[in-house]
Coordinates of C-alpha atoms in Angstrom, one line a residue:
Chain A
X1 CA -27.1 -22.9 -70.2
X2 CA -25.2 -22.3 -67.0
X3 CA -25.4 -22.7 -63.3
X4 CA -28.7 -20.8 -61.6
X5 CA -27.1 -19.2 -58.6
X6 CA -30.4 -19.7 -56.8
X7 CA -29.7 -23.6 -57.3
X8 CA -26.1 -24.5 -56.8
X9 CA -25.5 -25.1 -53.1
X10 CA -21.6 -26.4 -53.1
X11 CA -20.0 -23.8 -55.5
X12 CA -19.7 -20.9 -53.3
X13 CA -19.2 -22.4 -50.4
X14 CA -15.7 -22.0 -48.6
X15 CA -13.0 -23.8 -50.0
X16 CA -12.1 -25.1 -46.2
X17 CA -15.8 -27.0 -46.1
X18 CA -15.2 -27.9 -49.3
X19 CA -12.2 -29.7 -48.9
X20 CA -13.4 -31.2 -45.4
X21 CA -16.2 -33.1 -47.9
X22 CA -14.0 -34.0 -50.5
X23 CA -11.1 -35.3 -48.3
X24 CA -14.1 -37.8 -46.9
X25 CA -14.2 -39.2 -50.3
X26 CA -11.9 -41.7 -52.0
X27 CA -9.4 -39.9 -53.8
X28 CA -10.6 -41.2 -57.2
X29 CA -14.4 -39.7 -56.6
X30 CA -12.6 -36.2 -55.8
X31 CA -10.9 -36.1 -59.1
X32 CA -14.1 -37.0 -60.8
X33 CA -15.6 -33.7 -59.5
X34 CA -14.0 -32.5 -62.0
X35 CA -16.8 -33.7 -64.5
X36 CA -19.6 -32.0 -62.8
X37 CA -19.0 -28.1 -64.1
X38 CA -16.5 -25.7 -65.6
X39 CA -16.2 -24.3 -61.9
X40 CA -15.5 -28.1 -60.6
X41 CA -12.7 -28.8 -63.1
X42 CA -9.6 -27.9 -60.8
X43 CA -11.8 -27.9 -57.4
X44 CA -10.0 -31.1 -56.3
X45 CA -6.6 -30.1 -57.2
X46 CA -6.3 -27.3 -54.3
X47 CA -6.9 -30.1 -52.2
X48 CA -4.6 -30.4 -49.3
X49 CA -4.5 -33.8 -47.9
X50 CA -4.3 -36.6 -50.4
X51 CA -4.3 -40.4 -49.7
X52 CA -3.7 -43.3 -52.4
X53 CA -4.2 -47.3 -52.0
X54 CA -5.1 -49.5 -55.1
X55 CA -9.2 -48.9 -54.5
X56 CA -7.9 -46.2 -57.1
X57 CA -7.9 -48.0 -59.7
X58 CA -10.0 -51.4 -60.8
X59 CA -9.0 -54.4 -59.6
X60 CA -7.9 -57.4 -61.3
X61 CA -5.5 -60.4 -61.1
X62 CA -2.3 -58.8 -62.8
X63 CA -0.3 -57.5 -60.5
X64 CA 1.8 -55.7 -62.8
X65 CA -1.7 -53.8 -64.4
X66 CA -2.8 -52.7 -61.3
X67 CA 0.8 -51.7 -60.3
X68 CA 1.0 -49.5 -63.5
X69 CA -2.6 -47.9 -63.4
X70 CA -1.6 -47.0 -60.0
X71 CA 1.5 -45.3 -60.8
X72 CA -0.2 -43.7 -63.3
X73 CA -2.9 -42.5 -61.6
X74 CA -1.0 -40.8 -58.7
X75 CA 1.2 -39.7 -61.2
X76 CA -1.1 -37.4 -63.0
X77 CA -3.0 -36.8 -60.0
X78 CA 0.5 -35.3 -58.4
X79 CA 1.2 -33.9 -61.9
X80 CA -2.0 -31.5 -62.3
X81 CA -2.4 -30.6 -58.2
X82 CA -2.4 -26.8 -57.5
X83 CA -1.3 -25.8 -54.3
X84 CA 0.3 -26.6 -51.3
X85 CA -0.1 -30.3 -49.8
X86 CA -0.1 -30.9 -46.1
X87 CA -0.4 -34.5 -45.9
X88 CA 0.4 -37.3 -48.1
X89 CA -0.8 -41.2 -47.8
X90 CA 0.2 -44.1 -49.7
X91 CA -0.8 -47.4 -48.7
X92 CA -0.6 -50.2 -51.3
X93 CA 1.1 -54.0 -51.1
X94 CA 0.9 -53.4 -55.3
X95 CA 4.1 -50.9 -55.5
X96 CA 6.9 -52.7 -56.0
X97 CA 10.4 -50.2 -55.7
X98 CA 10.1 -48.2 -58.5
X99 CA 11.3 -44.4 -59.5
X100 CA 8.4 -43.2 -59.5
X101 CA 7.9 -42.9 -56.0
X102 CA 11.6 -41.5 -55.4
X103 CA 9.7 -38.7 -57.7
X104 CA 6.9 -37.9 -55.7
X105 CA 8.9 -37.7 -52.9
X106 CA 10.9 -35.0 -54.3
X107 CA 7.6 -33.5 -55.8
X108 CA 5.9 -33.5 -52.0
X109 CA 9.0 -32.3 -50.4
X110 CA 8.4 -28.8 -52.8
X111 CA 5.0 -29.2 -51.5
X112 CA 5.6 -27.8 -47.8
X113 CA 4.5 -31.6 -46.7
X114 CA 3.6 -31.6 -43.1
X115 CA 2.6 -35.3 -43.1
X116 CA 3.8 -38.2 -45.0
X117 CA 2.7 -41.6 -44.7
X118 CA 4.0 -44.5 -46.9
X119 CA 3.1 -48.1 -46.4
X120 CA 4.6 -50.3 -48.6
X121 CA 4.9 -54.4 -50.0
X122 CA 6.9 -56.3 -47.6
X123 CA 8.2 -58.3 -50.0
X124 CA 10.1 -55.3 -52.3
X125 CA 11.8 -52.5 -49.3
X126 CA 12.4 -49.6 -51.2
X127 CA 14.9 -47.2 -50.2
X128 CA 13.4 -43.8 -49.5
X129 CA 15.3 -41.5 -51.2
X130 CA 17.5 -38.5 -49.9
X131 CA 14.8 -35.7 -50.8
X132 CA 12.7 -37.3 -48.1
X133 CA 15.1 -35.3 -45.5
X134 CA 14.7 -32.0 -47.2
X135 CA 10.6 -31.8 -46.8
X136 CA 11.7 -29.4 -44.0
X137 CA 8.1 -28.5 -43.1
X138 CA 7.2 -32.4 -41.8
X139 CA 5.5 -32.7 -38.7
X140 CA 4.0 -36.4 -38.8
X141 CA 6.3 -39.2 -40.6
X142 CA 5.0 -42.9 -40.7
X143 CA 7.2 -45.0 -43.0
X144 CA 6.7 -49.1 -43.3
X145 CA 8.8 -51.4 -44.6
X146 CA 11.8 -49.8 -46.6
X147 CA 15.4 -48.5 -46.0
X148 CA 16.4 -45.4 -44.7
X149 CA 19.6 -44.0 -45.0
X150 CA 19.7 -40.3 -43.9
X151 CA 22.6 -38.1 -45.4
X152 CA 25.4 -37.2 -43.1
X153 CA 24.5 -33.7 -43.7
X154 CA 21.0 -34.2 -42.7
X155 CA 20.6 -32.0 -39.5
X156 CA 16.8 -33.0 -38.7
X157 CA 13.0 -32.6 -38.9
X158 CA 12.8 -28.9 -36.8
X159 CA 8.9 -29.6 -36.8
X160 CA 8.9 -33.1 -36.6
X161 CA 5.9 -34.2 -33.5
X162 CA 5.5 -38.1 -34.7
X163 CA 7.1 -40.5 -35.8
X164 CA 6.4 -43.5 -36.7
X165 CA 8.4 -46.8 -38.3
X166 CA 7.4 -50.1 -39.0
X167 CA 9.6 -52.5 -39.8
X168 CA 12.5 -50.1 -41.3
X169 CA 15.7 -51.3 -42.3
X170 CA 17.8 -48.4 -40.3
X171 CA 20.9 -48.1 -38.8
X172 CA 20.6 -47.8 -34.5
X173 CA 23.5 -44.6 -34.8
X174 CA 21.1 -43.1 -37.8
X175 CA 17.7 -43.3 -35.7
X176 CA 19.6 -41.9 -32.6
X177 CA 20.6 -38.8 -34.8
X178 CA 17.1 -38.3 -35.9
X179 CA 15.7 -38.3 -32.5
X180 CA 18.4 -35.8 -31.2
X181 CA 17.6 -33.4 -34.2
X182 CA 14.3 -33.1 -33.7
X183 CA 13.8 -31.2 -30.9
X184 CA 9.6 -30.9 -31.2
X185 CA 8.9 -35.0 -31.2
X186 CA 6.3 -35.9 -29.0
X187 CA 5.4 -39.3 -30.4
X188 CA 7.8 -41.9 -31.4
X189 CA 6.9 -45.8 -32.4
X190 CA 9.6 -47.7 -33.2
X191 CA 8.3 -51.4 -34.5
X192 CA 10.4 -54.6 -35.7
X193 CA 13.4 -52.7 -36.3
X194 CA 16.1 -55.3 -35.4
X195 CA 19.1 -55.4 -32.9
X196 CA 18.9 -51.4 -32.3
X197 CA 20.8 -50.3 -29.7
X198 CA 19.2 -46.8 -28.9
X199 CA 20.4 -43.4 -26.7
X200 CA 16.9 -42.2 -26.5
X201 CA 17.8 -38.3 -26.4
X202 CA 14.2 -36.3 -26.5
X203 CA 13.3 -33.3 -24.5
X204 CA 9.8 -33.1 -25.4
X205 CA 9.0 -37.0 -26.2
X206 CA 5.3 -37.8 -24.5
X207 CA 4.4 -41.3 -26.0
X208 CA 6.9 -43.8 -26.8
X209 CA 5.9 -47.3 -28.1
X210 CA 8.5 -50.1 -29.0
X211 CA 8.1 -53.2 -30.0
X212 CA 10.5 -56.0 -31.6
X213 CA 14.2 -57.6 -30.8
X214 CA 16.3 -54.5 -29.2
X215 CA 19.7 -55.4 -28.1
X216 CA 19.8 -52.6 -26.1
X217 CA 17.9 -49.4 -24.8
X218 CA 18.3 -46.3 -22.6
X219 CA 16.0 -43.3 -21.9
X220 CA 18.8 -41.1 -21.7
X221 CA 16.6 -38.0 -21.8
X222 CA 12.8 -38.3 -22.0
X223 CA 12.5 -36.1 -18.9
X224 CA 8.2 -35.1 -20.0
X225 CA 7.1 -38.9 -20.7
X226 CA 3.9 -39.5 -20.2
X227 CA 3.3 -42.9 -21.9
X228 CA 5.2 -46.1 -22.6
X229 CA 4.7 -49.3 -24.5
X230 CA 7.3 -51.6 -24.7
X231 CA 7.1 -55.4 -26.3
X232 CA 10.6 -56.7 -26.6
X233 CA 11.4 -60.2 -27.8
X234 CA 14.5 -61.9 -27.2
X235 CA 17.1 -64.2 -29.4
X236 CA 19.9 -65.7 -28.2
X237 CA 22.4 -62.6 -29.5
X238 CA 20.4 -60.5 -27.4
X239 CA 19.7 -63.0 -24.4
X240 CA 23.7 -63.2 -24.4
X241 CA 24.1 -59.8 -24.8
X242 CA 22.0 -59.2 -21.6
X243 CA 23.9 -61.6 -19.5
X244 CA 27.3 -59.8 -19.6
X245 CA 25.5 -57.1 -19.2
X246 CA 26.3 -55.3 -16.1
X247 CA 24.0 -52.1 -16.2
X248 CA 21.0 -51.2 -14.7
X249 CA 18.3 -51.9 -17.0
X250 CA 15.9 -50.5 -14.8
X251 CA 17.4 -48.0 -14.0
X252 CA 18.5 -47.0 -17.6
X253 CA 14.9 -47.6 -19.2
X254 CA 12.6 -45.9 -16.4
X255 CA 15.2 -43.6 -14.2
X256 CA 14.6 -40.8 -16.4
X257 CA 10.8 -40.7 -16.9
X258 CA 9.7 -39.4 -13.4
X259 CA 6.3 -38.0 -14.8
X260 CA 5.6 -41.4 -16.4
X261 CA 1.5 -41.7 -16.4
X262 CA 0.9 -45.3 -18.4
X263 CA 3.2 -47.9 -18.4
X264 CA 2.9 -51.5 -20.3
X265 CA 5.6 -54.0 -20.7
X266 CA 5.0 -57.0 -22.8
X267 CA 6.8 -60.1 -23.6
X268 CA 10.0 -59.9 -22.2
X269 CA 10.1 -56.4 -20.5
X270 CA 10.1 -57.5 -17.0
X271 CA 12.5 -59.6 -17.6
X272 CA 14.6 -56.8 -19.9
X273 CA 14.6 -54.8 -16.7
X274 CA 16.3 -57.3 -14.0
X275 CA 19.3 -57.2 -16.0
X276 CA 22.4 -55.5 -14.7
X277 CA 23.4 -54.5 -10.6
X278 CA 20.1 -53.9 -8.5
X279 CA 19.5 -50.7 -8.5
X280 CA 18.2 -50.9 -4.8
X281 CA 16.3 -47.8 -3.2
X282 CA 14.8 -46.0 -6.3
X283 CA 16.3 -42.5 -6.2
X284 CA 12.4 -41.2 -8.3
X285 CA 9.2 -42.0 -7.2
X286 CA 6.5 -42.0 -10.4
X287 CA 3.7 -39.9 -8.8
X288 CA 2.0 -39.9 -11.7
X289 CA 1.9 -43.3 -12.5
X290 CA -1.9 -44.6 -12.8
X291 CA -1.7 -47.2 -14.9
X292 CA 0.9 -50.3 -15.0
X293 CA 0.1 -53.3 -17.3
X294 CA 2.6 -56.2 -17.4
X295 CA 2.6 -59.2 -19.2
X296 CA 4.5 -62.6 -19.2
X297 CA 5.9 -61.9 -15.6
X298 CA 7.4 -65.0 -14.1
X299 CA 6.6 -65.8 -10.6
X300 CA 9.0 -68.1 -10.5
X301 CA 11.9 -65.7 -11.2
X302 CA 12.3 -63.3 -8.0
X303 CA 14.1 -61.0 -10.1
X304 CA 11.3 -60.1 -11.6
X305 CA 9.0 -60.1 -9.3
X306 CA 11.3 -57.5 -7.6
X307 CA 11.1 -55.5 -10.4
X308 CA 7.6 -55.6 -10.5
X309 CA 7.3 -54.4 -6.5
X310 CA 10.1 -52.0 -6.8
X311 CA 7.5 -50.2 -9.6
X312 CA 4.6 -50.5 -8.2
X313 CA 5.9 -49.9 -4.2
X314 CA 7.7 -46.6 -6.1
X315 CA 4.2 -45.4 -7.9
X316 CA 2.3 -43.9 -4.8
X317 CA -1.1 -42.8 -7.4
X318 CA -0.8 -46.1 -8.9
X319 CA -4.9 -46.8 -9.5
X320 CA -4.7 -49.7 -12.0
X321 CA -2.8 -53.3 -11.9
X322 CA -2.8 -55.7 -14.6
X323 CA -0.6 -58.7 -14.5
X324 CA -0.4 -61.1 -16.9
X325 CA 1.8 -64.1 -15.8
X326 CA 3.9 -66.3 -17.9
X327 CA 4.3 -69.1 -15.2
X328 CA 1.9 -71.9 -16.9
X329 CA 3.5 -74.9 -15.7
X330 CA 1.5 -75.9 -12.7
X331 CA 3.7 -79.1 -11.6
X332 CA 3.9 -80.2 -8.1
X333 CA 7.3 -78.8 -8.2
X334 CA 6.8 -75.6 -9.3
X335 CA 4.3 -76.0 -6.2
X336 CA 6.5 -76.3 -3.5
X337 CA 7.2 -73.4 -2.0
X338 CA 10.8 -71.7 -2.4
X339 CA 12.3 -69.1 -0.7
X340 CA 8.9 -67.3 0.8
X341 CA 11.0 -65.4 3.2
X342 CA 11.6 -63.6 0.4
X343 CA 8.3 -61.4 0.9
X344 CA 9.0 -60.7 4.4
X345 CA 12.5 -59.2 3.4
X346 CA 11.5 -57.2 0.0
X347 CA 8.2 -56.3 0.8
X348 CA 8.8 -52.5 3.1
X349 CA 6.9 -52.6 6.0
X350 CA 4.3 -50.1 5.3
X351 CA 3.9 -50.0 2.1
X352 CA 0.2 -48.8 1.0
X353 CA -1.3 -48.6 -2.3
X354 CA -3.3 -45.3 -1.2
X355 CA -4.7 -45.3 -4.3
X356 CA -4.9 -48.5 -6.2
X357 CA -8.8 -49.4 -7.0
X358 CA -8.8 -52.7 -9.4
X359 CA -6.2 -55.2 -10.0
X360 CA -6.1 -57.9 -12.6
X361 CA -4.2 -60.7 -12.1
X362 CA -4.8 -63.1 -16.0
X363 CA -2.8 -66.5 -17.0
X364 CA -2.3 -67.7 -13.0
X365 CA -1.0 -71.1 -12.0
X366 CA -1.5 -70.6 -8.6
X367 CA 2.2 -71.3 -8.4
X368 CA 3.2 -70.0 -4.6
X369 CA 4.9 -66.6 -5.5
X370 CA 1.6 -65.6 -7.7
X371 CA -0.7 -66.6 -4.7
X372 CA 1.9 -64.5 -2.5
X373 CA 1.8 -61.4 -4.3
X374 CA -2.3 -61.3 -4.7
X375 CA -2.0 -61.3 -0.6
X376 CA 0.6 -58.6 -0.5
X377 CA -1.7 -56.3 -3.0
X378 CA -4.7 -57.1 -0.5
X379 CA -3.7 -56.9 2.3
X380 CA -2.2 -53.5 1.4
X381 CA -4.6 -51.8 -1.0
X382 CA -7.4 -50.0 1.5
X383 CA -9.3 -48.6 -1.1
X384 CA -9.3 -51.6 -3.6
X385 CA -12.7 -52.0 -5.5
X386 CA -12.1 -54.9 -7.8
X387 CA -9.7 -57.6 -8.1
X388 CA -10.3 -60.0 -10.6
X389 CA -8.2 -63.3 -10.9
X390 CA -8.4 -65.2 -14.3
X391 CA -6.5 -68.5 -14.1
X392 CA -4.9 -69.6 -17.4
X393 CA -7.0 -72.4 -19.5
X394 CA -4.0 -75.3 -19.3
X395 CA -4.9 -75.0 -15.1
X396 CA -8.2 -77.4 -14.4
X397 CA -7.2 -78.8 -11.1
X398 CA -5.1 -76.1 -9.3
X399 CA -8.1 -74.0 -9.2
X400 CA -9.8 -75.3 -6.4
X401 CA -6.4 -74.8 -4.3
X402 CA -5.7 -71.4 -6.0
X403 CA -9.6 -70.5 -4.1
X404 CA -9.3 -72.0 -0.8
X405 CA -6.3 -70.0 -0.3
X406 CA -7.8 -67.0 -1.6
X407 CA -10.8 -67.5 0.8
X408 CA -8.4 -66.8 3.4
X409 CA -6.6 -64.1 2.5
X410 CA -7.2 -60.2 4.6
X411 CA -8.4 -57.6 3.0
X412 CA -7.5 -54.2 3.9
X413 CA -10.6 -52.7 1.9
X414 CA -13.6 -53.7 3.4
X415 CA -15.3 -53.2 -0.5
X416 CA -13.0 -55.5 -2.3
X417 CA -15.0 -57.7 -4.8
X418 CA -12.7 -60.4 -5.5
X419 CA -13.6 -61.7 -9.1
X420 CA -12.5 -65.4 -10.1
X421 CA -13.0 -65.6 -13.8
X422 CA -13.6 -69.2 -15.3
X423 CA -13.4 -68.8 -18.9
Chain B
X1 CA -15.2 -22.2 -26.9
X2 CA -17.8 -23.8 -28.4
X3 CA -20.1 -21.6 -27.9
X4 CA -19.2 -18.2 -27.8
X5 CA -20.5 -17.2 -31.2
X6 CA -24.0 -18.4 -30.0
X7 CA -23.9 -15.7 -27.9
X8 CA -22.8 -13.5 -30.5
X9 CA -25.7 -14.5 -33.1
X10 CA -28.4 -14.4 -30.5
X11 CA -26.9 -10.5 -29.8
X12 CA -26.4 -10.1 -33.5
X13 CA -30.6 -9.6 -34.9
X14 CA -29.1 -9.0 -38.2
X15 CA -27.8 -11.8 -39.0
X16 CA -28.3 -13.7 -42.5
X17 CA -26.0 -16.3 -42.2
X18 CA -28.5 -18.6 -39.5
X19 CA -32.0 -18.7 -39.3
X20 CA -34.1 -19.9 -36.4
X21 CA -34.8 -23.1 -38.0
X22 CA -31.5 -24.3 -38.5
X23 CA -30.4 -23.2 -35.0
X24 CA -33.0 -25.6 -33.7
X25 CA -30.9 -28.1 -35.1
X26 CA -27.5 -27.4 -34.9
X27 CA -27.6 -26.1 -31.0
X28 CA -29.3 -29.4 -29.9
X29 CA -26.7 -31.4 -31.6
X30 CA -24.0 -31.5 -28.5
X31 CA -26.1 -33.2 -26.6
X32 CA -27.4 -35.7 -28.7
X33 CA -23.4 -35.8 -30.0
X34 CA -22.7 -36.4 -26.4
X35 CA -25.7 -39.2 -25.7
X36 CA -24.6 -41.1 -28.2
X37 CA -21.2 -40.4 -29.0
X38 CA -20.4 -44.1 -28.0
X39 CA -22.5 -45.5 -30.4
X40 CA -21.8 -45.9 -33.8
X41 CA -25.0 -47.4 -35.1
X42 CA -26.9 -44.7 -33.5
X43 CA -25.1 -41.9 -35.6
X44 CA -25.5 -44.2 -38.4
X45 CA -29.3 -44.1 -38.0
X46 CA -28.9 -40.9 -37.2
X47 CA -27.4 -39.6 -40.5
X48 CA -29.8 -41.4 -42.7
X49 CA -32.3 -40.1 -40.8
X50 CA -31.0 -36.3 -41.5
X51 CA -30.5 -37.5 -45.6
X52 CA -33.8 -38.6 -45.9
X53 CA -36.0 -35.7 -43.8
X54 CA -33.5 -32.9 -44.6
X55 CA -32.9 -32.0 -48.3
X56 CA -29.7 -31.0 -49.7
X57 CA -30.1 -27.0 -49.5
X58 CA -30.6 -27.6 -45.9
X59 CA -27.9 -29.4 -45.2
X60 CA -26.1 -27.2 -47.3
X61 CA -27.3 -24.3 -44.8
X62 CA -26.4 -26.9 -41.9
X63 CA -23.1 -27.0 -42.9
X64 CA -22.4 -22.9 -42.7
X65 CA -24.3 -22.7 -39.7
X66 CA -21.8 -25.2 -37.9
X67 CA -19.4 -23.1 -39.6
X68 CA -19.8 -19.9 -38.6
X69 CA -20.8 -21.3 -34.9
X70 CA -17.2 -22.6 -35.4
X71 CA -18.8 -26.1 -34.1
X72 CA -16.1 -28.4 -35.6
X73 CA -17.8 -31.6 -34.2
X74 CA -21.3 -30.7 -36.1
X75 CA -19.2 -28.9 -38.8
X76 CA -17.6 -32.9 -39.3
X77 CA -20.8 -34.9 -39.0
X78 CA -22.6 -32.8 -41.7
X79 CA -19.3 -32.6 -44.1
X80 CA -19.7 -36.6 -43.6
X81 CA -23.1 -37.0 -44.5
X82 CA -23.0 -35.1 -48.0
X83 CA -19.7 -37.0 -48.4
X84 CA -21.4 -40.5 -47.8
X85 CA -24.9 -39.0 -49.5
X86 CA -22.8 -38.7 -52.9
X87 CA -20.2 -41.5 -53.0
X88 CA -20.0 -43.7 -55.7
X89 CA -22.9 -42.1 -57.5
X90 CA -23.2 -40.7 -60.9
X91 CA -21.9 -37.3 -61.7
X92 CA -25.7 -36.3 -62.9
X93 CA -26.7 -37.9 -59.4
X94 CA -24.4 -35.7 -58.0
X95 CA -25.4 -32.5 -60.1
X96 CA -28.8 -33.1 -59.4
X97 CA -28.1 -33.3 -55.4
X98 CA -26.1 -30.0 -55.6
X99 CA -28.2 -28.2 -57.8
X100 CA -25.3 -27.7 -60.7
X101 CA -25.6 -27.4 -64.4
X102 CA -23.2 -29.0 -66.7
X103 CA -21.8 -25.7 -68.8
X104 CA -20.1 -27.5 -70.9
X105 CA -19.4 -26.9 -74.8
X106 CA -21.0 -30.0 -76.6
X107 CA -18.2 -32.0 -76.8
X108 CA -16.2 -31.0 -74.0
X109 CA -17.6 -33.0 -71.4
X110 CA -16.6 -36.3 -73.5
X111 CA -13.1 -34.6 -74.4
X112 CA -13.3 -34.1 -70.3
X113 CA -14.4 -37.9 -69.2
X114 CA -11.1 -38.6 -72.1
X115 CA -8.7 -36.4 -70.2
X116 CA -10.0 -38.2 -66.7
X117 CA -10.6 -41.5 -67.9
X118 CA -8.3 -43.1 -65.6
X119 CA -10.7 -41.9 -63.0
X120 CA -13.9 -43.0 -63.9
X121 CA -14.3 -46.5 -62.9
X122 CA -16.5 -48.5 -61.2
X123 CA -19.9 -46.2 -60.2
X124 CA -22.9 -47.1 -58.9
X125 CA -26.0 -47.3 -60.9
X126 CA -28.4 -44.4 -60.1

């Protein structure tokens, strides 16, 4: 009895496709190939990309049986694997720190690993050991939730494109030296890592996304960006930080990304960026810049909304607008207008948004400065298509007000829809 | 690019690897790729559709076709569909969809499932 040639389909078939429709299938089904023939015993061990969560192994309410059918399974999974392996996933809340994973780090990094991912239990941070920063070969690093600690001998990732960490316990000094040494990153995410203080030195770094508590941050070389998403939350350390801080925020987060395409600031980035000496006439202009999207701007801090014109009045191709404002208390105070000669003297004369087609202005009060700037974009913006205007849900009476003026405001593009959004 | 080796086939008459009837569907395939690219039910639909009119040997066929027109996109969708057609199913399910033979000593198989116990949990009934 043995296999009619006529009728096996899979056998002969490339090991390339065959690992392109085993890599489809959970892990566990891959190994069970094994089962099917003699010539399907070791098919799955050649394969190059493995990934690992609990669906490995049954489910049940103890923790620590799960944990150790887990281990176990990867363990002999790792243990009988033929071959090089390019990319590595581990994604489990059920690992708690444990050598065993300190092991198949050092097993992957005599693997030539290209990509590693590990995604851990926040509750247990395990601290990825030192063979991590001899899998020389990486290209693609996403770590969650544990410690790193590079060696001081540890002269970088000389492949390294992306990288990615999540809530790392990390010294700022030790993710500064990364990024220097790896001269081929083009993708860096850098999320809940807290009080860094980051030199941002990267020669080929296209997409940059941070997001947590950063004391304090500056592009010092990031001359090719292309994309930027920055959520930065404050505490008082950092709030006090900022104030004797003297400077240029703006200057030192978006002076040295002059090819900057996509830009969006959330939480407290406007405000991040007023800190420190106006920087006055911007020495760069971001031609490429299509795309701005800001969130929690106060219109009732003309600091920021100077930083918001001095971007937008400095991004000639700008196409896309999307403010988001943080100004909900809609008080007769906060009413009254203050200091509206302020537009007359910031706004330059002849300033056009050749290019800008739809604008989205979300969370209004119709407080006077918000109203102000929605005139300034119209009455500038000859090519404008849409501009939609979605006043926040605490706001029931001020809307009426917030249209009338609208109603009257000029439009330099005769095609203009503007868009009030109720809900 | 994409389709340079189309080209090449049509030029090549000699050619084994690609009959007419499995060009008809492979080449069509951008376009409908393309038409409904944004729509995930649709590829759904479209999948089962191939499972239940196609049978595995074509697909099979399908799959080195795409291949050798070095059509990664098709190349995907079809390495997808005999991944979905034989998850979580039996290994004879499985044999039986790919033509195989167990050649295994009496005995072997169960010394086998023994050795790879710790994957074989949880299938689906046949």
């Amino acid at each position: 009895m043995g296999d009619s040639p006529d009728l096996d389909l899979i056998s002969d078939l490339p090991q390339s496709i065959i690992e392109s429709i085993l890599t489809r299938l959970p892990i566990i089904e891959a190994v069970r190939t094994s089962i099917l023939s003699s010539k399907w015993r070791y098919r799955w061990a050649s394969l190059t990309h493995l990934a690992f969560d609990e669906k490995c192994v049954t489910s049940t309410n103890d923790r620590t049986f799960v944990e150790n059918k887990l281990i176990n399974f990867i363990t002999r999974a790792l243990f009988l694997h033929q071959g090089p392996i390019h990319k590595f996933q581990l994604c489990t809340s059920f690992l708690t720190s444990c050598p065993d994973i300190d092991q198949w780090i050092l097993f992957l990094s005599r693997k030539d690993i290209k990509e590693l991912v590990l995604e851990l239990d926040e509750n247990e941070w395990i601290r990825v050991p030192s063979c991590l920063f001899n899998c020389k070969k990486l290209t693609r690093l996403e770590l969650s939730r544990c410690e790193l600690d590079p060696p001081s001998t540890f002269k970088g990732f000389s492949f390294l494109k992306s990288l990615k960490l999540y809530q790392v316990y990390v010294a700022s000094d030790a993710i500064e030296s990364v990024i220097i040494n790896c001269p081929l990153l083009e993708s860096l995410s850098l999320s809940y890592i807290d009080s860094l203080t980051l030199n941002i030195r990267s020669p080929n770094l296209k997409y940059l996304c941070l997001e947590g508590e950063f004391k304090d941050i500056c592009l010092e070389n990031t001359p090719l960006l292309i994309a930027m998403s920055v959520a930065m939350y404050m505490t008082e350390d950092i709030a006090e930080h900022m104030e004797q801080s003297s400077s240029c925020n703006f200057i030192k987060f978006l002076g040295g990304a002059p090819h900057l395409e996509r830009l969006i600031g959330r939480i407290y980035f406007t405000k991040y960026l007023t800190v420190g000496d106006d920087p006055g006439r911007l020495p760069i202009k971001y031609i490429n810049l299509k795309i701005i999207e800001l969130y929690q701007v106060s219109f009732e801090d003309m600091k920021e909304i100077l930083v918001v014109l001095r971007l937008i009045t400095n991004s000639p191709n700008l196409k896309e607008l999307q403010i988001s404002s943080s100004s909900n208390s809609y008080t007769l105070a906060a009413m009254e207008a203050t200091d509206l000669e302020f537009w007359e003297k910031e706004c330059p004369s002849h300033c056009i948004f050749g290019r800008l087609r739809v604008v989205k202005m979300t969370e209004m009060s119709g407080v006077p400065h918000e109203m102000e700037f929605i005139r300034f974009l119209l009455e500038n913006s000859p090519v404008l298509e849409v501009m939609s205007i979605a006043p926040c849900s605490s706001v029931t009476e001020g809307r009426l007000n917030m249209l009338i003026e609208l109603v009257r405001f000029r439009r330099a593009s005769p095609r203009a829809e503007i868009l009030f959004i109720q809900n | 690019m994409k389709f340079c080796t189309v080209k090449q086939y049509f030029d090549d008459e000699n050619n084994n690897n690609v009959t007419n009837g499995i060009a008809t569907t492979v080449i069509p395939l951008p376009n409908k790729h393309l038409k409904i690219k944004a729509n995930n039910k649709e590829m759904e639909q479209y999948e089962q559709e191939l499972l239940r009119n196609v049978m595995p040997q074509e697909l099979t066929k399908l799959i080195l076709a795409a291949n050798y027109l070095n059509f990664k996109e098709a190349l995907d969708f079809f390495c997808r569909t005999v991944a979905n057609a034989i998850q979580n199913k039996s290994v004879d399910y499985v044999r039986k969809f790919f033509g195989l033979e167990s050649d295994f000593e009496p005995g072997e198989e169960e010394k086998l499932c023994k050795e790879f116990a710790w994957s074989f949990e949880g299938v689906d009934e046949d």
